[in-house]
Coordinates of N, CA, C and O in Angstrom, one line a residue:
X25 N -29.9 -6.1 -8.1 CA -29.2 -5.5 -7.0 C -27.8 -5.1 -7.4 O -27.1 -5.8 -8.1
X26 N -27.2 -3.6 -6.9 CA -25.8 -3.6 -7.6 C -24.9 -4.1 -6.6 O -25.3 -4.8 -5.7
X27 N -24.0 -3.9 -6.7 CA -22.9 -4.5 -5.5 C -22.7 -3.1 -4.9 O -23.2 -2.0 -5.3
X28 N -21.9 -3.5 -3.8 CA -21.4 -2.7 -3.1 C -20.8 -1.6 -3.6 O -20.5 -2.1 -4.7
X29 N -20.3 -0.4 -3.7 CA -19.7 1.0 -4.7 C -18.1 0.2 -4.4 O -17.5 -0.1 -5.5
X30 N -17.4 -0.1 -3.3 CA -16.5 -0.4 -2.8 C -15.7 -1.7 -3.8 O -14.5 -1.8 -4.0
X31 N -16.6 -2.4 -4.2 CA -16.5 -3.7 -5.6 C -16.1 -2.3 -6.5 O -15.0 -1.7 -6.4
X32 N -17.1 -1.8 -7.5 CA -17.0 -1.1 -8.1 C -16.3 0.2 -8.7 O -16.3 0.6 -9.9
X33 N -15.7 0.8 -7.4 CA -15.1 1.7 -7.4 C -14.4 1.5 -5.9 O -15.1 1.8 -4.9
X34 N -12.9 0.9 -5.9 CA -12.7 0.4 -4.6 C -11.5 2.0 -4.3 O -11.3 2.3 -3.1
X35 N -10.9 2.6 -5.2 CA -10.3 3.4 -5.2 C -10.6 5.0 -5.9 O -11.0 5.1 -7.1
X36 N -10.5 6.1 -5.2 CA -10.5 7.3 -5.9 C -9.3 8.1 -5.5 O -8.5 8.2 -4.6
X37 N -9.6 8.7 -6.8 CA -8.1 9.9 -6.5 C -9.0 11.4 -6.6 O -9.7 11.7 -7.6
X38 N -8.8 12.0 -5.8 CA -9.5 13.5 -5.9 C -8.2 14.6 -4.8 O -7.6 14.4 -3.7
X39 N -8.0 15.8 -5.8 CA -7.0 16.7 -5.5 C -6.1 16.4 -4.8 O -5.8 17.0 -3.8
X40 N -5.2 14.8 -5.6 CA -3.9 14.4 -5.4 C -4.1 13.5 -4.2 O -3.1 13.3 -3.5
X41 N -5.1 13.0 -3.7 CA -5.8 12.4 -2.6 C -5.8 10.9 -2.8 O -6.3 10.6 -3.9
X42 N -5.5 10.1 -2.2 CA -6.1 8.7 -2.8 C -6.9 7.9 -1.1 O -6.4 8.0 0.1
X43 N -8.1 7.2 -1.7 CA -9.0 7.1 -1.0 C -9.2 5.1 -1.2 O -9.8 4.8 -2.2
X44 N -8.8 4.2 -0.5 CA -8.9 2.8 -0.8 C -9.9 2.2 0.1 O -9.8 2.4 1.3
X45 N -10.6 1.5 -0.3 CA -11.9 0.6 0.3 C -12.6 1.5 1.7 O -13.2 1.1 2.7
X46 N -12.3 3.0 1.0 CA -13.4 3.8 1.6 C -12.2 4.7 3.1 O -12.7 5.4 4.0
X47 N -11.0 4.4 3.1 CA -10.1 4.5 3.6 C -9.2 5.7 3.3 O -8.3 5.5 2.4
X48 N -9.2 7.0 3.8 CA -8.0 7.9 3.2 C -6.7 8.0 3.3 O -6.1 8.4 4.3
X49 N -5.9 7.7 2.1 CA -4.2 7.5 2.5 C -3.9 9.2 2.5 O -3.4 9.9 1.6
X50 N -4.3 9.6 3.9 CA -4.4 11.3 4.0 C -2.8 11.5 4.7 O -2.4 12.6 4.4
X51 N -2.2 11.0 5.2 CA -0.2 10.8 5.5 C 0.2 11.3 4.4 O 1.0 12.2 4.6
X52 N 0.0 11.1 2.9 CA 1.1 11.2 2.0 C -0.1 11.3 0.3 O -1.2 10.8 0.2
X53 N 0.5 12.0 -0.6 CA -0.2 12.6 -1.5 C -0.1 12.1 -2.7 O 1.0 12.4 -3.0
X54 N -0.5 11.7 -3.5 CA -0.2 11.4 -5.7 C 0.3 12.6 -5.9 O -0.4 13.7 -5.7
X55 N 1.7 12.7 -6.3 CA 2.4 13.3 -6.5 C 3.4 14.1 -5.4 O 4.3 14.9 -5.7
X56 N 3.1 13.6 -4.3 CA 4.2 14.0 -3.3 C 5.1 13.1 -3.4 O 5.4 12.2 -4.2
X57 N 5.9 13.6 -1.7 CA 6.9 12.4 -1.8 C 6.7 11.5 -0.5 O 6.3 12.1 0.6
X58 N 6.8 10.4 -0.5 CA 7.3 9.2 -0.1 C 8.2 9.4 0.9 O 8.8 10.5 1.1
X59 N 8.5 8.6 1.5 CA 9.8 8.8 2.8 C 11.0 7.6 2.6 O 10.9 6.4 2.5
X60 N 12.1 8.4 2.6 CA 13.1 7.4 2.5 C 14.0 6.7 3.5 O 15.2 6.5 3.6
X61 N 12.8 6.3 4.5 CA 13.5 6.4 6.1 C 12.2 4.9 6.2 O 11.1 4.7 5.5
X62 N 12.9 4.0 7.3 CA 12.3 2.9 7.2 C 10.5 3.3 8.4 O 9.5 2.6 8.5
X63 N 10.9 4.4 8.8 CA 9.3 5.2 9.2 C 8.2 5.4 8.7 O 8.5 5.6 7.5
X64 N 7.8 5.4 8.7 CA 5.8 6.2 7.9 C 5.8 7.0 9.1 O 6.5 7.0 10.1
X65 N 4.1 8.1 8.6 CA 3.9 8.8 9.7 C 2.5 8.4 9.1 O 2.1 8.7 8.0
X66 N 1.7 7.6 9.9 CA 0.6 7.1 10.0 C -0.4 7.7 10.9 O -0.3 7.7 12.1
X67 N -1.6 8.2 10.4 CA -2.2 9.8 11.4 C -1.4 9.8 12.5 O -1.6 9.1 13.4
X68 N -0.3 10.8 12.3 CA 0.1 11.6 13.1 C 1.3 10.5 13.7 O 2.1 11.1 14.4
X69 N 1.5 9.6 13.7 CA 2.4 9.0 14.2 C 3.8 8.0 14.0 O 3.7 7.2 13.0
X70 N 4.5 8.0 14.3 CA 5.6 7.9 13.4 C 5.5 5.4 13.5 O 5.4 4.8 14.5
X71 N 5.6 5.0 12.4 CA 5.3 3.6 12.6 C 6.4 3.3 11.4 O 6.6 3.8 10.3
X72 N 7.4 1.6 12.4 CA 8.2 1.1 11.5 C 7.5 0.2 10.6 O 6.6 -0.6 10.9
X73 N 8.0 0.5 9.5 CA 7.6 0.1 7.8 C 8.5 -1.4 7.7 O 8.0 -2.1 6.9
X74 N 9.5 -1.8 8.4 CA 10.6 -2.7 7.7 C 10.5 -2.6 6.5 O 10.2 -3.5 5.7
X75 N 10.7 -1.0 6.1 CA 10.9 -0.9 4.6 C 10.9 0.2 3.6 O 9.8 0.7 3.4
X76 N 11.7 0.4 3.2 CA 11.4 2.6 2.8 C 11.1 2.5 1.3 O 10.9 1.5 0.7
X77 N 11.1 3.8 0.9 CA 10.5 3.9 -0.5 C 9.2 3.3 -0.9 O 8.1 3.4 -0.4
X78 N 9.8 2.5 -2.4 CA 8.5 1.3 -2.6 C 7.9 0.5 -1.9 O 6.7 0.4 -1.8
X79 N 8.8 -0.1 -1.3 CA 8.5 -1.6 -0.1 C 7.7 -0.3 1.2 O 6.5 -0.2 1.4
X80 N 8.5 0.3 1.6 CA 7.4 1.2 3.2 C 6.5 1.7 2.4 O 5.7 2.0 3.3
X81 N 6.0 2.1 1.4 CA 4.8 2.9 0.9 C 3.8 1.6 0.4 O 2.6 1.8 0.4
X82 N 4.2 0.3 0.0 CA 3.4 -0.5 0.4 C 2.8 -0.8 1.5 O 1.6 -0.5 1.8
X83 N 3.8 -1.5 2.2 CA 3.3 -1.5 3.8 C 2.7 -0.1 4.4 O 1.9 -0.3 5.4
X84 N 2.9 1.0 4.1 CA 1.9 2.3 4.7 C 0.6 1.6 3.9 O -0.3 1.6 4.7
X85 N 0.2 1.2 2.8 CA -0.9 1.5 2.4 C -2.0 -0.2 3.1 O -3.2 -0.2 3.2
X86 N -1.0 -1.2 3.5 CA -1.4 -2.2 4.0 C -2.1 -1.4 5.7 O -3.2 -1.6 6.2
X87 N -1.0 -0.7 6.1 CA -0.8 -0.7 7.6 C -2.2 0.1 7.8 O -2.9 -0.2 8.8
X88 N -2.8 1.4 6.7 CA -4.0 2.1 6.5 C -5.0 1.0 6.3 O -6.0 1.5 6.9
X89 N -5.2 -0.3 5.8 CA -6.2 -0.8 5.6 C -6.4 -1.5 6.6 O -7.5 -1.4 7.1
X90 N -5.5 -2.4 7.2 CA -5.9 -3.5 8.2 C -5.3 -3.1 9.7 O -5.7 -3.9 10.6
X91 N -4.3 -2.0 10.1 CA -3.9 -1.7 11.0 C -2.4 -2.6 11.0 O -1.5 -2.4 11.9
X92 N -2.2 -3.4 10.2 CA -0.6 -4.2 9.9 C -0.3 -4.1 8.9 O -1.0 -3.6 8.1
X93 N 1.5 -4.6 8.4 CA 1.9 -5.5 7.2 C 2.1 -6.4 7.6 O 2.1 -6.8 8.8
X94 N 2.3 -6.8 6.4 CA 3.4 -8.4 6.0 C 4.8 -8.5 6.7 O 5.7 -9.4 6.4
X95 N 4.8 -7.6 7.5 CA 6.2 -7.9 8.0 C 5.8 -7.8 9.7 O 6.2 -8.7 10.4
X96 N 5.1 -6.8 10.4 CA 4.6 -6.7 11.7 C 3.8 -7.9 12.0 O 3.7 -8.1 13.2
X97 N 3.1 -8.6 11.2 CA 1.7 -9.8 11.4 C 2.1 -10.2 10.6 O 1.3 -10.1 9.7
X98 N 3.5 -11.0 10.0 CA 3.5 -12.1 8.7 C 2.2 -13.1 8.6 O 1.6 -13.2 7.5
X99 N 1.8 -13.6 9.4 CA 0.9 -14.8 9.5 C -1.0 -14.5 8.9 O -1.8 -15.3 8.4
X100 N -1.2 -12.7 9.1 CA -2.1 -12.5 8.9 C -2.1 -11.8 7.4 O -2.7 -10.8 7.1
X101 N -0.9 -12.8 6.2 CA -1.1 -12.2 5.2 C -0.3 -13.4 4.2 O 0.8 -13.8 4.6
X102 N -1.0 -13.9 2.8 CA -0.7 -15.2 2.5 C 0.1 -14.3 0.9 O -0.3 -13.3 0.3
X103 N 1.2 -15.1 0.7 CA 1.1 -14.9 -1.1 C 0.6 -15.7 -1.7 O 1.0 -16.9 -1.7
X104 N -0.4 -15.2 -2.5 CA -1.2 -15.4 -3.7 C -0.6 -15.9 -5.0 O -1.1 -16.5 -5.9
X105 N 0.9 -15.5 -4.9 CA 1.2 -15.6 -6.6 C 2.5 -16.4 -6.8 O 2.8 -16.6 -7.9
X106 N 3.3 -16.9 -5.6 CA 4.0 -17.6 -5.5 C 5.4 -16.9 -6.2 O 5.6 -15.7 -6.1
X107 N 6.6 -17.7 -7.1 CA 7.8 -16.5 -7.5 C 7.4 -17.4 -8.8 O 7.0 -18.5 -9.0
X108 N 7.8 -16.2 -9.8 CA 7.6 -15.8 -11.1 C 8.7 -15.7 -11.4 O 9.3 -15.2 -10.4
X109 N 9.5 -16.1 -12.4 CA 10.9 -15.9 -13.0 C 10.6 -15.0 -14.0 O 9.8 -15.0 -14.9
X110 N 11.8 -13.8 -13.6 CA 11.7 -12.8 -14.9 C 11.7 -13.6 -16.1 O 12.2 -14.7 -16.3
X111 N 10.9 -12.9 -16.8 CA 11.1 -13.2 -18.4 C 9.8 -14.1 -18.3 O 9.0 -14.1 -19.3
X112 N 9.4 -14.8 -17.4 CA 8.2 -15.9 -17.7 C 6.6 -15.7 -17.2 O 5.6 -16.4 -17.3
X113 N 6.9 -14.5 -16.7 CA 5.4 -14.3 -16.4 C 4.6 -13.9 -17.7 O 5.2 -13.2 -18.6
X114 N 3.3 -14.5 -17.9 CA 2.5 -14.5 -18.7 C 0.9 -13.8 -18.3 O 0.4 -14.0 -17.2
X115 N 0.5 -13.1 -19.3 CA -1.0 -12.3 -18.9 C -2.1 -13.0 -18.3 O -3.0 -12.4 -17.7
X116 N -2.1 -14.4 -18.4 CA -2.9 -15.1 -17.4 C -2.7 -15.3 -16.5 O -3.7 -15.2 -15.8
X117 N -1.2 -15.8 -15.8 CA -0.5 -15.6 -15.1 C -0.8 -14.8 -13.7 O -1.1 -15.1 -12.6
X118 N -0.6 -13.4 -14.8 CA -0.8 -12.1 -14.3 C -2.0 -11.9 -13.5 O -2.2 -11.5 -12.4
X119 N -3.0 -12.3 -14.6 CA -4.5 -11.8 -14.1 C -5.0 -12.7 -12.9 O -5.5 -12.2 -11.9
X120 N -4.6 -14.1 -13.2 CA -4.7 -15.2 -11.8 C -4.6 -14.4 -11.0 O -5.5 -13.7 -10.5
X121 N -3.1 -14.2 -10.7 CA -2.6 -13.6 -9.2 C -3.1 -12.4 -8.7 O -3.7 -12.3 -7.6
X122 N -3.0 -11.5 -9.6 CA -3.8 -9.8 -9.0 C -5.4 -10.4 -9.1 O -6.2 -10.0 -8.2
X123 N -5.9 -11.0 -9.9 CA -7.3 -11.2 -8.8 C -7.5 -11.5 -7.9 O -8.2 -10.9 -7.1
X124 N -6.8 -13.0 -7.5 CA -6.8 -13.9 -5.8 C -6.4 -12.7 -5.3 O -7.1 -12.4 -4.4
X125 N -5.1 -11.8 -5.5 CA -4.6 -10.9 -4.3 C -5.8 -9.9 -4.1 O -6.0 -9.8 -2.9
X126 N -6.7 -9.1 -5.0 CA -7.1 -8.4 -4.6 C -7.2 -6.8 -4.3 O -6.0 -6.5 -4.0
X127 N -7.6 -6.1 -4.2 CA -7.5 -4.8 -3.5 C -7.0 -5.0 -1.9 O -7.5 -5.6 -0.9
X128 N -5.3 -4.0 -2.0 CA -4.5 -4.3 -0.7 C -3.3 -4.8 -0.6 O -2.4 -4.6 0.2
X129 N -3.5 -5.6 -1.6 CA -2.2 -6.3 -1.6 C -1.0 -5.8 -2.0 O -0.9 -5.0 -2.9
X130 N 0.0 -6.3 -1.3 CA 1.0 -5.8 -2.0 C 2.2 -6.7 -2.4 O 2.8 -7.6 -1.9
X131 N 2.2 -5.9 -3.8 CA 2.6 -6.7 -5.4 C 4.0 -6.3 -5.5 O 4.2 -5.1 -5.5
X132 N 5.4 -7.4 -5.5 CA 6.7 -7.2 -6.0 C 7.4 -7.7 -6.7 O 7.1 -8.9 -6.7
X133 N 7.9 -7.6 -7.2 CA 8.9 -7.4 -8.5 C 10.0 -8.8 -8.3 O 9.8 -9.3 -7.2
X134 N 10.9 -9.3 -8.8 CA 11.9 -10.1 -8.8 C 12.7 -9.0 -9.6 O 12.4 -8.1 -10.3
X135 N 14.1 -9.5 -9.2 CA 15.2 -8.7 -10.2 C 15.8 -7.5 -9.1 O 16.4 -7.4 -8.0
X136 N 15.3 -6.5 -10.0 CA 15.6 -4.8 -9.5 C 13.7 -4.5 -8.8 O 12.6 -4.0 -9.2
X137 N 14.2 -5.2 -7.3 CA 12.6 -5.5 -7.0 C 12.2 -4.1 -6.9 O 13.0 -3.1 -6.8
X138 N 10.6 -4.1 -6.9 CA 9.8 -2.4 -7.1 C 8.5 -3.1 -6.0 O 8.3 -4.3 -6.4
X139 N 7.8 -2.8 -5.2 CA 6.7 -2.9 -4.9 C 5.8 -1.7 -5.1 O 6.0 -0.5 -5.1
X140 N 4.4 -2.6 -5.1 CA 3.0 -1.5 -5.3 C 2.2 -2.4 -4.7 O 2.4 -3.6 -4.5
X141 N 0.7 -1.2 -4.3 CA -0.1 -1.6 -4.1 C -1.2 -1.7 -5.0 O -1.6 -0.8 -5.7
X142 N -1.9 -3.0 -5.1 CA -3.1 -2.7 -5.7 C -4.2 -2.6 -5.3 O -4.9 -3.4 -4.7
X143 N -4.5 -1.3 -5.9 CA -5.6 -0.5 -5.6 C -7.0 -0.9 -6.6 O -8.0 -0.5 -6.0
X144 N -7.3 -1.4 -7.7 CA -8.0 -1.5 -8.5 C -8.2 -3.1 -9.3 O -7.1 -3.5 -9.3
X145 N -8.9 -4.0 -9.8 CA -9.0 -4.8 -10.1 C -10.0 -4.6 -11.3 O -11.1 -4.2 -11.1
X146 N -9.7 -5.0 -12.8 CA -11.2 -5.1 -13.6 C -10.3 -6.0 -14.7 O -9.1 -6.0 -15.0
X147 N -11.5 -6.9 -15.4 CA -11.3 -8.0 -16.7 C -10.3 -7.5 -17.3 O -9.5 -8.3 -17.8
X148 N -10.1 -6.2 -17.5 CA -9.2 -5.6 -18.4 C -7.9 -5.7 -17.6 O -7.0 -6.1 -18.3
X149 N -7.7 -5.5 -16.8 CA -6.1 -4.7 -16.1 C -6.1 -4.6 -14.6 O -6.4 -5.6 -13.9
X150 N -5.7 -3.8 -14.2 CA -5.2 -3.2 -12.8 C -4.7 -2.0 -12.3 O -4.3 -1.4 -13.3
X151 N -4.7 -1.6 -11.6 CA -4.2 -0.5 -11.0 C -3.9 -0.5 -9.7 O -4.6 -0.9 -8.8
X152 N -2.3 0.3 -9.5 CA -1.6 0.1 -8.3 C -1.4 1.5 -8.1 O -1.5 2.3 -9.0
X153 N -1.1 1.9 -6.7 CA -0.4 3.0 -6.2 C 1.1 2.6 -5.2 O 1.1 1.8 -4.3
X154 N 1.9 3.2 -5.6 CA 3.5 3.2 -5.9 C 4.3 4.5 -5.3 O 4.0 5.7 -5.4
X155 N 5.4 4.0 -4.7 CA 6.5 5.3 -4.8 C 7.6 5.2 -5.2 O 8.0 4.1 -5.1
X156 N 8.4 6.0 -5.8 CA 9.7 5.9 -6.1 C 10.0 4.9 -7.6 O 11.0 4.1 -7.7
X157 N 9.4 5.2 -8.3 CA 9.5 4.4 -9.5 C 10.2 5.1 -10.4 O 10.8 4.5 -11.2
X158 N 10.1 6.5 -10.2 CA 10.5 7.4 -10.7 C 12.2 7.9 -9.7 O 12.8 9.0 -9.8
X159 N 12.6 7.1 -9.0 CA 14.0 7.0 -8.5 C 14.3 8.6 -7.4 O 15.3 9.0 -6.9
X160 N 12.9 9.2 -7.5 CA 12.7 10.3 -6.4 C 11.6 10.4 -5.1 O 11.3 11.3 -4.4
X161 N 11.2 9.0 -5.4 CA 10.1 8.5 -4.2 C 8.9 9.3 -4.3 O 8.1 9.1 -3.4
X162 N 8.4 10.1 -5.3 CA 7.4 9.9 -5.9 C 6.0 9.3 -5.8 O 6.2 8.2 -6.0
X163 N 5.2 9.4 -5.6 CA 4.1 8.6 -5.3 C 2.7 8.7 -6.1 O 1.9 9.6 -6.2
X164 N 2.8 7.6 -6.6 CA 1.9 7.6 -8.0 C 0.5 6.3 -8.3 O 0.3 5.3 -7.6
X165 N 0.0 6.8 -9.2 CA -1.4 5.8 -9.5 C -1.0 5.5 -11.0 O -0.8 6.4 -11.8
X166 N -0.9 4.5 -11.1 CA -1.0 3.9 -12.6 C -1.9 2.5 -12.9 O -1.9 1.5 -12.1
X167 N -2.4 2.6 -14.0 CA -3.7 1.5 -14.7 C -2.5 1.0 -15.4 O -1.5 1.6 -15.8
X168 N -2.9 -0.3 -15.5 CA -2.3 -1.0 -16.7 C -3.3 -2.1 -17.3 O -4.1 -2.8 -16.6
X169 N -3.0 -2.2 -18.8 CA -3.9 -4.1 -18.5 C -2.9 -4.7 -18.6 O -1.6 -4.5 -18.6
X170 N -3.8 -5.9 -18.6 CA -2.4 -7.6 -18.3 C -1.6 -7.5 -19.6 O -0.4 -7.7 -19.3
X171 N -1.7 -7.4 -20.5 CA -0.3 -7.4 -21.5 C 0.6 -6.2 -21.1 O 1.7 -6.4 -20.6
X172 N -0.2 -4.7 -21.3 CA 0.7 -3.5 -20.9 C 1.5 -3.8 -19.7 O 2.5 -3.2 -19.7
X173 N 1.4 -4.8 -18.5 CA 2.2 -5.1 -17.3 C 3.2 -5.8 -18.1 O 4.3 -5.5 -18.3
X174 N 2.6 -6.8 -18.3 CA 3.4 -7.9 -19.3 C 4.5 -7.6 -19.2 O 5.4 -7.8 -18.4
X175 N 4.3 -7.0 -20.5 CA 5.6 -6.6 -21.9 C 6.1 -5.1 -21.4 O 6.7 -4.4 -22.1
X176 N 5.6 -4.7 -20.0 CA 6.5 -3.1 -19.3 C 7.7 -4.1 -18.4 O 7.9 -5.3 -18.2
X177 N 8.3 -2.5 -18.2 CA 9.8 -2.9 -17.5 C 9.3 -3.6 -16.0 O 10.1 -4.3 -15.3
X178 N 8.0 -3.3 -15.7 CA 8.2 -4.3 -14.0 C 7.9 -6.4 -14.7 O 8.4 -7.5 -14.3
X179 N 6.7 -6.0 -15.8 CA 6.4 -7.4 -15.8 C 7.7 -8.3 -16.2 O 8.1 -9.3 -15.6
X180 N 8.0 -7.9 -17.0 CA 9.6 -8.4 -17.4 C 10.2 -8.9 -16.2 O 11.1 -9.6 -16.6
X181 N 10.1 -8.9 -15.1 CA 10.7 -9.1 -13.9 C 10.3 -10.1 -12.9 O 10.9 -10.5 -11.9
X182 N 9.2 -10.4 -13.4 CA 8.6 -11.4 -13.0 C 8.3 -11.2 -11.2 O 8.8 -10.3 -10.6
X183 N 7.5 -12.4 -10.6 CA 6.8 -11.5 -9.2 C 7.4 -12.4 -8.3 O 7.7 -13.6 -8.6
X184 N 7.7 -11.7 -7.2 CA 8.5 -12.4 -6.2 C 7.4 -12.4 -5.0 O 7.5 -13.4 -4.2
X185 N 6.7 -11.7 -4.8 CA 5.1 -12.3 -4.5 C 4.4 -11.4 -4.3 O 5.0 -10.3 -4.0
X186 N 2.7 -11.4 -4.5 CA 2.0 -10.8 -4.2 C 1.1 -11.1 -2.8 O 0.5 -12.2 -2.8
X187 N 0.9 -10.3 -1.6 CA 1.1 -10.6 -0.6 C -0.8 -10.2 0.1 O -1.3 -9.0 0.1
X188 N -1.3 -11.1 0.4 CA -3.4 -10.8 0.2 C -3.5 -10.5 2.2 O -2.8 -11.0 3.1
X189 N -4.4 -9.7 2.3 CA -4.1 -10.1 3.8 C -5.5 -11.0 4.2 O -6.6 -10.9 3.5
X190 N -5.3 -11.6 5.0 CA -5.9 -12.9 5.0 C -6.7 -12.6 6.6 O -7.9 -12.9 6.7
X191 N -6.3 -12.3 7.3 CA -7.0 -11.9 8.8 C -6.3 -12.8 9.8 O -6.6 -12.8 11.0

């Protein structure tokens, strides 16, 4: 029997489109821009983020999957990965945490914090969708595996948590 497509392919990107656990992030585009106002506009309506750029385009992509974040329902969302000191996170580390977190969660940085969501999980790596990484709010999909996170400018940074929503 196969699994569910949703296991297998929990995220698609089609004509700048991105599509999560069957869910369309249809508000905002891969390669558009992001909002730099602590708002989202969540079909059609304007919803506080406690959080702009990186941090609110997380929580938009939380608020699409479960109807909350981590900041409106703290209780209905656990960290998974506890705090990581730059310089000490390690690829196992790594892979522990983004698997318990899952597709959803949303993954940040210590230091010069950055958050993403992840959208993708496989033996090899990961894959998040992001804004503003690029310091113009931006909104992007990137693969990485656990060393490429590693030894890039976010792993270096180590995680200040990765946040699963729990119900």
């Amino acid at each position: 029997r196969r699994p569910p497509r949703s296991t297998l392919f929990p995220y698609t990107t089609l004509f700048r489109s991105l599509t999560v656990n069957g869910v369309a992030m249809n508000d905002y585009t891969i390669g558009g821009k992001y909002t730099n106002s602590n708002y989202a506009i969540v079909n059609g309506k304007s919803v506080y983020m406690a959080g702009s750029q990186c941090c609110g385009y997380a929580r938009y992509i939380a608020y699409k999957l479960y109807g909350c974040h981590d900041k409106s329902a703290p209780g209905k969302f656990k960290d998974v990965a506890g705090y990581v000191a730059a310089g000490s996170l390690t690829s196992q580390k790594l892979k522990s945490a983004v698997t318990a977190a899952g597709v959803g969660a949303h993954f940040r940085t210590n230091g010069s914090q950055h958050s993403m969501s992840i959208i993708g999980v496989t033996d090899s790596g990961f894959t998040v969708t992001d804004a503003n990484s690029d310091g113009r709010n931006t909104i992007k999909v990137t693969s990485y595996t656990w060393d490429s996170y590693v030894n890039g400018k976010y792993g270096k940074r180590g995680i200040l948590y990765i946040k699963k929503y729990v119900g």
